[in-house]
Short mmCIF file of C-alpha atoms in Angstrom, two decimals:
data_model
loop_
_atom_site.label_atom_id
_atom_site.label_comp_id
_atom_site.label_asym_id
_atom_site.label_seq_id
_atom_site.Cartn_x
_atom_site.Cartn_y
_atom_site.Cartn_z
CA MET Q 1 0.00 0.00 0.00
CA THR Q 2 1.29 3.46 -0.87
CA THR Q 3 2.00 5.55 2.21
CA ALA Q 4 2.20 9.27 2.84
CA LYS Q 5 5.98 8.98 2.95
CA SER Q 6 6.10 7.46 -0.55
CA TRP Q 7 4.94 10.63 -2.30
CA LYS Q 8 7.16 13.57 -3.20
CA ILE Q 9 4.43 16.03 -2.25
CA GLY Q 10 4.18 14.43 1.20
CA ARG Q 11 7.91 14.74 1.73
CA GLU Q 12 7.86 18.36 0.57
CA ILE Q 13 5.03 19.25 2.95
CA GLY Q 14 6.70 17.47 5.86
CA ASN Q 15 10.03 19.18 5.22
CA ALA Q 16 8.32 22.57 4.95
CA VAL Q 17 6.72 22.10 8.37
CA VAL Q 18 10.03 21.01 9.89
CA LYS Q 19 11.69 24.10 8.44
CA ALA Q 20 8.89 26.34 9.72
CA SER Q 21 9.21 24.94 13.23
CA SER Q 22 12.90 25.92 13.22
CA ASN Q 23 12.27 29.45 11.94
CA PRO Q 24 12.74 31.95 14.80
CA ASN Q 25 10.62 34.54 12.94
CA ARG Q 26 7.53 32.33 12.89
CA ARG Q 27 5.34 32.17 15.99
CA TRP Q 28 5.49 28.41 16.19
CA TYR Q 29 6.34 27.92 19.82
CA GLY Q 30 5.36 31.29 21.24
CA PRO Q 31 5.13 32.45 24.86
CA HIS Q 32 1.60 31.03 25.19
CA MET Q 33 2.81 27.49 24.48
CA ALA Q 34 5.73 27.82 26.90
CA ALA Q 35 3.31 29.14 29.55
CA SER Q 36 0.92 26.24 28.86
CA VAL Q 37 3.70 23.70 29.37
CA ARG Q 38 4.58 25.27 32.71
CA ALA Q 39 0.93 25.28 33.83
CA ILE Q 40 0.46 21.65 32.79
CA SER Q 41 3.68 20.56 34.52
CA GLU Q 42 2.52 22.20 37.75
CA ARG Q 43 -0.89 20.53 37.72
CA ILE Q 44 -0.15 17.09 36.34
CA PRO Q 45 1.20 15.69 39.66
CA LEU Q 46 -2.12 16.64 41.27
CA VAL Q 47 -4.53 14.88 38.88
CA ASP Q 48 -5.76 11.30 39.14
CA PHE Q 49 -5.98 10.47 35.43
CA VAL Q 50 -4.30 11.71 32.28
CA LEU Q 51 -6.43 11.32 29.15
CA GLU Q 52 -4.01 11.51 26.22
CA ILE Q 53 -6.21 12.56 23.30
CA ARG Q 54 -4.98 11.39 19.90
CA ASP Q 55 -6.41 11.58 16.39
CA ALA Q 56 -7.73 8.12 15.42
CA ARG Q 57 -6.55 8.69 11.84
CA ILE Q 58 -2.91 9.06 12.99
CA PRO Q 59 -2.62 7.20 16.32
CA LEU Q 60 1.20 7.38 16.39
CA SER Q 61 1.86 10.77 14.79
CA SER Q 62 -0.59 12.45 17.18
CA GLU Q 63 1.19 11.08 20.24
CA TYR Q 64 1.70 13.76 22.91
CA GLU Q 65 5.48 13.67 23.04
CA LEU Q 66 5.69 16.20 25.87
CA LEU Q 67 4.03 13.65 28.15
CA LYS Q 68 7.42 11.94 28.37
CA LYS Q 69 8.80 15.14 29.87
CA PHE Q 70 6.46 14.76 32.83
CA SER Q 71 7.21 11.06 33.41
CA PRO Q 72 7.17 9.40 35.79
CA PHE Q 73 3.95 10.83 37.17
CA PRO Q 74 1.45 9.30 39.60
CA SER Q 75 -1.56 9.65 37.28
CA LYS Q 76 -3.12 6.78 35.40
CA ARG Q 77 -2.89 7.31 31.62
CA ILE Q 78 -5.65 6.46 29.16
CA VAL Q 79 -5.01 6.77 25.42
CA VAL Q 80 -8.16 8.19 23.82
CA LEU Q 81 -8.50 7.84 20.04
CA ASN Q 82 -10.80 10.73 19.20
CA LYS Q 83 -12.45 11.38 15.82
CA MET Q 84 -13.07 7.66 15.40
CA GLU Q 85 -15.88 8.46 12.96
CA LEU Q 86 -13.27 9.74 10.48
CA ALA Q 87 -11.00 6.70 10.65
CA ASP Q 88 -11.15 3.38 8.80
CA PRO Q 89 -13.19 1.11 11.14
CA LEU Q 90 -11.08 -1.98 10.40
CA GLU Q 91 -7.83 -0.12 11.04
CA LEU Q 92 -9.28 1.33 14.23
CA LYS Q 93 -9.93 -2.18 15.57
CA LYS Q 94 -6.33 -3.11 14.79
CA TRP Q 95 -5.06 -0.06 16.63
CA MET Q 96 -7.16 -0.86 19.69
CA ALA Q 97 -5.69 -4.38 19.65
CA TYR Q 98 -2.21 -2.86 19.27
CA PHE Q 99 -2.60 -0.72 22.40
CA GLN Q 100 -4.10 -3.64 24.29
CA GLY Q 101 -1.06 -5.71 23.35
CA ARG Q 102 1.14 -3.02 24.87
CA ASN Q 103 -0.97 -3.02 28.05
CA ASP Q 104 -1.99 0.57 27.33
CA LEU Q 105 -5.49 1.38 28.51
CA SER Q 106 -7.26 2.88 25.48
CA TYR Q 107 -10.69 3.93 24.24
CA ALA Q 108 -12.03 5.14 20.88
CA VAL Q 109 -14.63 7.91 20.87
CA ASN Q 110 -16.65 10.20 18.64
CA SER Q 111 -17.02 13.42 20.63
CA HIS Q 112 -20.00 14.54 18.52
CA ASN Q 113 -22.09 11.41 19.14
CA LYS Q 114 -24.09 11.57 22.38
CA GLU Q 115 -24.43 7.80 22.80
CA CYS Q 116 -20.72 7.30 22.18
CA VAL Q 117 -19.82 10.02 24.70
CA LYS Q 118 -22.23 8.53 27.24
CA ASN Q 119 -20.54 5.13 26.90
CA PHE Q 120 -17.14 6.77 27.27
CA LEU Q 121 -18.34 8.58 30.40
CA ASN Q 122 -19.53 5.25 31.85
CA PHE Q 123 -16.08 3.82 31.11
CA LEU Q 124 -14.40 6.74 32.91
CA GLN Q 125 -16.72 6.35 35.89
CA SER Q 126 -15.81 2.67 36.10
CA GLN Q 127 -12.15 3.69 36.21
CA VAL Q 128 -12.95 6.12 39.04
CA ARG Q 129 -14.67 3.34 41.01
CA GLU Q 130 -11.61 1.12 40.54
CA LEU Q 131 -9.45 3.98 41.78
CA HIS Q 132 -11.53 4.31 44.95
CA LYS Q 133 -11.40 0.56 45.55
CA SER Q 134 -7.61 0.77 45.46
CA GLY Q 135 -7.59 3.23 48.35
CA HIS Q 136 -8.12 6.67 46.83
CA SER Q 137 -9.51 8.75 49.68
CA GLY Q 138 -10.36 12.00 47.91
CA HIS Q 139 -13.92 13.16 47.39
CA THR Q 140 -13.04 14.65 44.00
CA THR Q 141 -11.41 12.96 41.01
CA THR Q 142 -9.67 15.02 38.37
CA MET Q 143 -8.79 14.04 34.82
CA MET Q 144 -6.47 16.12 32.64
CA LEU Q 145 -6.97 16.11 28.87
CA LEU Q 146 -3.65 16.40 27.05
CA GLY Q 147 -2.91 16.39 23.35
CA LEU Q 148 -1.61 18.19 20.30
CA PRO Q 149 -3.56 21.11 18.82
CA ASN Q 150 -6.86 20.29 17.09
CA VAL Q 151 -7.20 16.67 18.15
CA GLY Q 152 -10.61 17.49 19.66
CA LYS Q 153 -9.87 17.96 23.36
CA SER Q 154 -12.25 20.88 23.86
CA ALA Q 155 -15.09 19.27 21.91
CA LEU Q 156 -14.73 16.11 23.98
CA ALA Q 157 -14.56 18.08 27.24
CA ASN Q 158 -17.75 19.98 26.38
CA SER Q 159 -19.58 16.78 25.44
CA LEU Q 160 -18.52 15.01 28.64
CA HIS Q 161 -19.62 18.04 30.66
CA GLN Q 162 -23.01 18.19 28.98
CA ILE Q 163 -23.75 14.46 29.21
CA GLY Q 164 -22.36 14.28 32.75
CA ARG Q 165 -24.54 17.12 34.01
CA ILE Q 166 -27.66 15.63 32.41
CA SER Q 167 -26.94 12.18 33.85
CA ALA Q 168 -26.49 13.65 37.32
CA ALA Q 169 -29.68 15.74 36.92
CA GLU Q 170 -27.75 18.80 38.01
CA LYS Q 171 -29.14 22.27 37.51
CA GLY Q 172 -27.26 25.40 36.64
CA LYS Q 173 -25.65 26.98 33.63
CA LEU Q 174 -23.47 24.77 31.47
CA LYS Q 175 -19.90 25.90 31.02
CA HIS Q 176 -18.26 25.72 27.61
CA THR Q 177 -14.64 25.67 26.59
CA THR Q 178 -13.68 27.18 23.25
CA VAL Q 179 -14.04 24.82 20.28
CA SER Q 180 -12.54 25.71 16.91
CA SER Q 181 -11.44 23.98 13.73
CA GLN Q 182 -8.27 26.08 13.90
CA PRO Q 183 -5.41 24.65 15.97
CA GLY Q 184 -4.25 26.59 19.02
CA ASP Q 185 -7.46 28.44 19.97
CA THR Q 186 -7.55 27.04 23.52
CA LYS Q 187 -5.28 29.29 25.60
CA ASP Q 188 -6.03 28.43 29.24
CA ILE Q 189 -6.71 25.38 31.39
CA MET Q 190 -10.42 25.09 32.13
CA SER Q 191 -12.17 22.82 34.63
CA LEU Q 192 -15.49 21.17 33.72
CA LYS Q 193 -17.57 18.92 35.95
CA ILE Q 194 -18.57 15.61 34.36
CA GLY Q 195 -19.81 13.55 37.32
CA SER Q 196 -21.25 13.63 40.85
CA HIS Q 197 -21.06 11.28 43.84
CA PRO Q 198 -18.12 11.28 43.62
CA ASN Q 199 -17.40 14.55 41.89
CA VAL Q 200 -15.37 14.14 38.72
CA TYR Q 201 -13.78 17.01 36.81
CA VAL Q 202 -11.91 17.19 33.52
CA LEU Q 203 -9.25 19.81 32.89
CA ASP Q 204 -9.19 20.94 29.27
CA THR Q 205 -5.70 22.12 28.33
CA PRO Q 206 -4.22 24.01 25.37
CA GLY Q 207 -2.75 21.93 22.58
CA VAL Q 208 1.03 22.09 22.67
CA PHE Q 209 3.74 21.07 20.22
CA PRO Q 210 7.38 20.45 21.09
CA PRO Q 211 9.58 23.54 20.44
CA LYS Q 212 10.82 21.88 17.24
CA LEU Q 213 9.37 19.21 14.98
CA LEU Q 214 11.97 16.96 13.41
CA ASP Q 215 10.14 14.14 11.60
CA GLY Q 216 8.90 15.17 8.15
CA GLU Q 217 6.59 12.17 7.71
CA ILE Q 218 4.83 12.92 10.99
CA CYS Q 219 4.57 16.59 10.06
CA SER Q 220 2.90 15.82 6.73
CA LYS Q 221 0.17 13.82 8.47
CA LEU Q 222 -0.34 16.47 11.14
CA ALA Q 223 -0.69 19.10 8.41
CA LEU Q 224 -3.22 17.08 6.41
CA THR Q 225 -5.43 16.35 9.43
CA GLY Q 226 -5.45 20.02 10.50
CA ALA Q 227 -3.23 19.93 13.58
CA ILE Q 228 -0.88 22.46 11.99
CA PRO Q 229 -2.17 25.83 10.68
CA ASP Q 230 -2.97 25.57 6.97
CA ASP Q 231 -1.20 28.82 6.14
CA ILE Q 232 2.19 27.23 6.84
CA ILE Q 233 1.82 25.02 3.76
CA GLY Q 234 -1.14 26.47 1.90
CA GLU Q 235 -4.53 24.88 1.29
CA THR Q 236 -3.85 24.17 -2.38
CA GLU Q 237 -0.82 21.97 -1.69
CA LEU Q 238 -2.62 20.24 1.19
CA ALA Q 239 -5.59 19.49 -1.08
CA ARG Q 240 -3.25 18.06 -3.72
CA PHE Q 241 -1.71 15.84 -1.05
CA CYS Q 242 -5.20 14.80 0.06
CA LEU Q 243 -6.16 13.86 -3.51
CA THR Q 244 -2.87 12.00 -3.96
CA LEU Q 245 -3.70 9.72 -1.05
CA LEU Q 246 -7.33 9.36 -2.12
CA ASN Q 247 -6.37 8.52 -5.71
CA SER Q 248 -3.92 5.85 -4.58
CA SER Q 249 -6.44 4.20 -2.22
CA HIS Q 250 -9.43 1.99 -2.98
CA GLU Q 251 -11.98 4.17 -1.20
CA TYR Q 252 -13.26 5.67 -4.45
CA LYS Q 253 -14.44 2.24 -5.66
CA LYS Q 254 -17.23 2.36 -3.09
CA TRP Q 255 -18.78 5.25 -5.01
CA ALA Q 256 -19.35 3.20 -8.17
CA LYS Q 257 -22.63 1.83 -6.82
CA LEU Q 258 -24.17 5.25 -6.28
CA CYS Q 259 -27.12 5.95 -8.59
CA LYS Q 260 -26.42 7.63 -11.90
CA PRO Q 261 -26.44 11.43 -11.86
CA GLN Q 262 -29.24 11.70 -14.44
CA ASP Q 263 -31.48 9.64 -12.16
CA LEU Q 264 -30.78 12.00 -9.28
CA PHE Q 265 -31.34 15.28 -11.05
CA ASN Q 266 -34.20 14.44 -13.43
CA GLY Q 267 -36.68 16.08 -11.07
CA SER Q 268 -38.18 12.81 -9.93
CA SER Q 269 -39.12 12.73 -6.24
CA THR Q 270 -39.12 8.94 -6.49
CA SER Q 271 -35.42 8.94 -7.43
CA SER Q 272 -34.55 11.21 -4.51
CA ALA Q 273 -36.55 9.10 -2.06
CA ARG Q 274 -34.88 5.94 -3.36
CA LEU Q 275 -31.44 7.48 -2.75
CA LYS Q 276 -32.36 8.39 0.82
CA ARG Q 277 -33.61 4.87 1.51
CA GLN Q 278 -30.45 3.37 0.06
CA TYR Q 279 -28.10 5.68 1.99
CA PRO Q 280 -30.10 6.81 5.03
CA THR Q 281 -27.06 7.96 7.04
CA ASP Q 282 -24.67 8.74 4.23
CA HIS Q 283 -23.49 12.19 3.21
CA THR Q 284 -24.54 11.51 -0.40
CA GLN Q 285 -27.84 13.12 0.55
CA ASP Q 286 -25.85 16.32 0.13
CA PHE Q 287 -25.92 16.67 -3.66
CA VAL Q 288 -22.66 18.62 -3.77
CA VAL Q 289 -20.84 15.82 -1.95
CA TYR Q 290 -22.47 13.34 -4.30
CA ASP Q 291 -21.20 15.28 -7.30
CA VAL Q 292 -17.68 15.53 -5.88
CA ARG Q 293 -17.57 11.79 -5.30
CA ARG Q 294 -18.89 11.13 -8.78
CA VAL Q 295 -16.28 13.36 -10.44
CA LEU Q 296 -13.46 11.82 -8.44
CA TYR Q 297 -14.65 8.32 -9.27
CA GLU Q 298 -14.90 9.11 -12.98
CA THR Q 299 -11.49 10.81 -13.20
CA ILE Q 300 -9.72 8.06 -11.29
CA SER Q 301 -11.43 5.31 -13.29
CA ALA Q 302 -10.50 6.98 -16.59
CA PHE Q 303 -6.88 7.48 -15.58
CA ASN Q 304 -4.45 5.42 -17.68
CA GLY Q 305 -1.22 6.58 -16.09
CA ASN Q 306 0.95 5.13 -13.36
CA PHE Q 307 -0.57 5.75 -9.93
CA GLU Q 308 2.84 5.40 -8.32
CA ASP Q 309 4.50 8.04 -10.51
CA ASP Q 310 4.58 11.57 -9.05
CA ILE Q 311 4.34 13.31 -12.43
CA SER Q 312 1.41 11.19 -13.62
CA MET Q 313 -0.36 11.70 -10.31
CA ARG Q 314 0.12 15.46 -10.60
CA GLU Q 315 -1.50 15.42 -14.05
CA LEU Q 316 -4.49 13.48 -12.70
CA ILE Q 317 -4.91 15.96 -9.86
CA GLU Q 318 -4.86 18.94 -12.24
CA THR Q 319 -7.61 17.22 -14.24
CA GLN Q 320 -9.60 16.75 -11.04
CA PHE Q 321 -9.17 20.37 -10.00
CA ALA Q 322 -10.53 21.51 -13.37
CA ALA Q 323 -13.54 19.19 -13.14
CA LEU Q 324 -14.24 20.15 -9.53
CA ARG Q 325 -14.49 23.84 -10.37
CA THR Q 326 -17.77 23.16 -12.13
CA VAL Q 327 -19.08 20.77 -9.49
CA LEU Q 328 -18.27 23.15 -6.65
CA ARG Q 329 -19.67 26.10 -8.59
CA VAL Q 330 -16.41 28.03 -8.60
CA THR Q 331 -16.88 30.92 -11.01
CA GLU Q 332 -14.37 31.74 -13.73
CA GLU Q 333 -11.54 33.74 -12.20
CA ALA Q 334 -7.77 33.73 -11.99
CA SER Q 335 -6.54 30.14 -11.89
CA GLU Q 336 -4.75 30.39 -8.56
CA PHE Q 337 -7.83 31.81 -6.80
CA ALA Q 338 -10.11 29.19 -8.36
CA ASP Q 339 -7.76 26.43 -7.24
CA LEU Q 340 -7.66 27.89 -3.72
CA ARG Q 341 -11.45 27.83 -3.46
CA VAL Q 342 -11.59 24.25 -4.73
CA ALA Q 343 -8.79 23.25 -2.34
CA SER Q 344 -10.55 24.78 0.65
CA LYS Q 345 -13.75 22.85 -0.09
CA ILE Q 346 -11.93 19.56 -0.74
CA LEU Q 347 -9.99 19.85 2.53
CA ASN Q 348 -13.21 20.49 4.42
CA LEU Q 349 -14.91 17.47 2.86
CA TYR Q 350 -11.89 15.28 3.59
CA ARG Q 351 -11.49 16.43 7.19
CA THR Q 352 -15.17 15.96 7.96
CA GLY Q 353 -15.28 12.42 6.60
CA ARG Q 354 -17.42 13.12 3.54
CA LEU Q 355 -14.80 11.72 1.18
CA GLY Q 356 -14.50 8.45 3.07
CA HIS Q 357 -12.80 7.10 6.15
CA TYR Q 358 -9.01 7.11 6.15
CA THR Q 359 -6.35 5.95 8.57
CA LEU Q 360 -2.95 7.24 7.51
CA GLU Q 361 -1.01 4.85 9.76
CA HIS Q 362 -1.35 1.09 9.87
CA ALA Q 363 -1.05 -0.91 13.07
CA SER Q 364 0.23 -3.96 11.20
CA CYS Q 365 3.33 -2.02 10.05
CA CYS Q 366 3.90 -0.79 13.58
CA ALA Q 367 3.60 -4.28 15.02
CA ARG Q 368 6.29 -5.58 12.65
CA SER Q 369 8.76 -2.84 13.52
#
């Protein structure tokens, strides 16, 4: 299987991020990150659990390296694979087995699914009960959420707080920590109550990178999944990298069975209803997403070049960009601006799971190493 490291564009993106992290003129590791590390280091000896939040699409690359700086610490660590709804389900199962084989307590969660968050909260409460059985005498249990920028810590903290307050039938105004699709928007540590009898609190913390990033392959994956600000690389190059990986995968073959476009847009309510019955929970109900999938399927299927050749792949991607301008209703304008608008939309569709479920790292490769 072709990996992110195999492609020239992936290496170029990774190297650009590494270079940016070493540039003293770029606010990569500013005073706010240094202050966050100090605040975390002061509080981490006082918490009962550390929830290391990782991105389920990149379980290794999203590891919180700074956690090693605080080791050994008395807290119990749980590896939480967030954004599970965006990852390949089969690969996710392999990763859970991988962590189990390493005796690492782990859990996969979708922070936007209430039932999933409720099950995760029940799991955390079971861990709290085990802690009390082992002799913990405190009336309050604290859990610190740690992770890189944009792995979903704040979204998960808010969901746990909301579900926890409802389950405990507590009254009062809900607190909310800042949630953003842009990395680095959380600036302070915030405490949110998620359980009563005993009281359980989570501490949402700012996402922090090491002062320098040295591994280009890791950096390329962090950039594609949105952990690194897009302006460091540029959305157009990131979208080309996204399409490179999509084109070299088999995900697009799943779109062949979608109904023909003329059936969908012939004005027939029967056709539309049939589509909704066939894909009741699928994003193909969004006609724009349907069209994007159709165009990508058609361009990949018609491609006669070598999928493993960088030049041939670049030509395919340029063909896709041209076709997507029409589908995404990008008006005629200067080529670079048109490509930027297409790139922005493609990145959004990819990062929200509407172009399939992708895991960029494979547990089987890790197990062999």
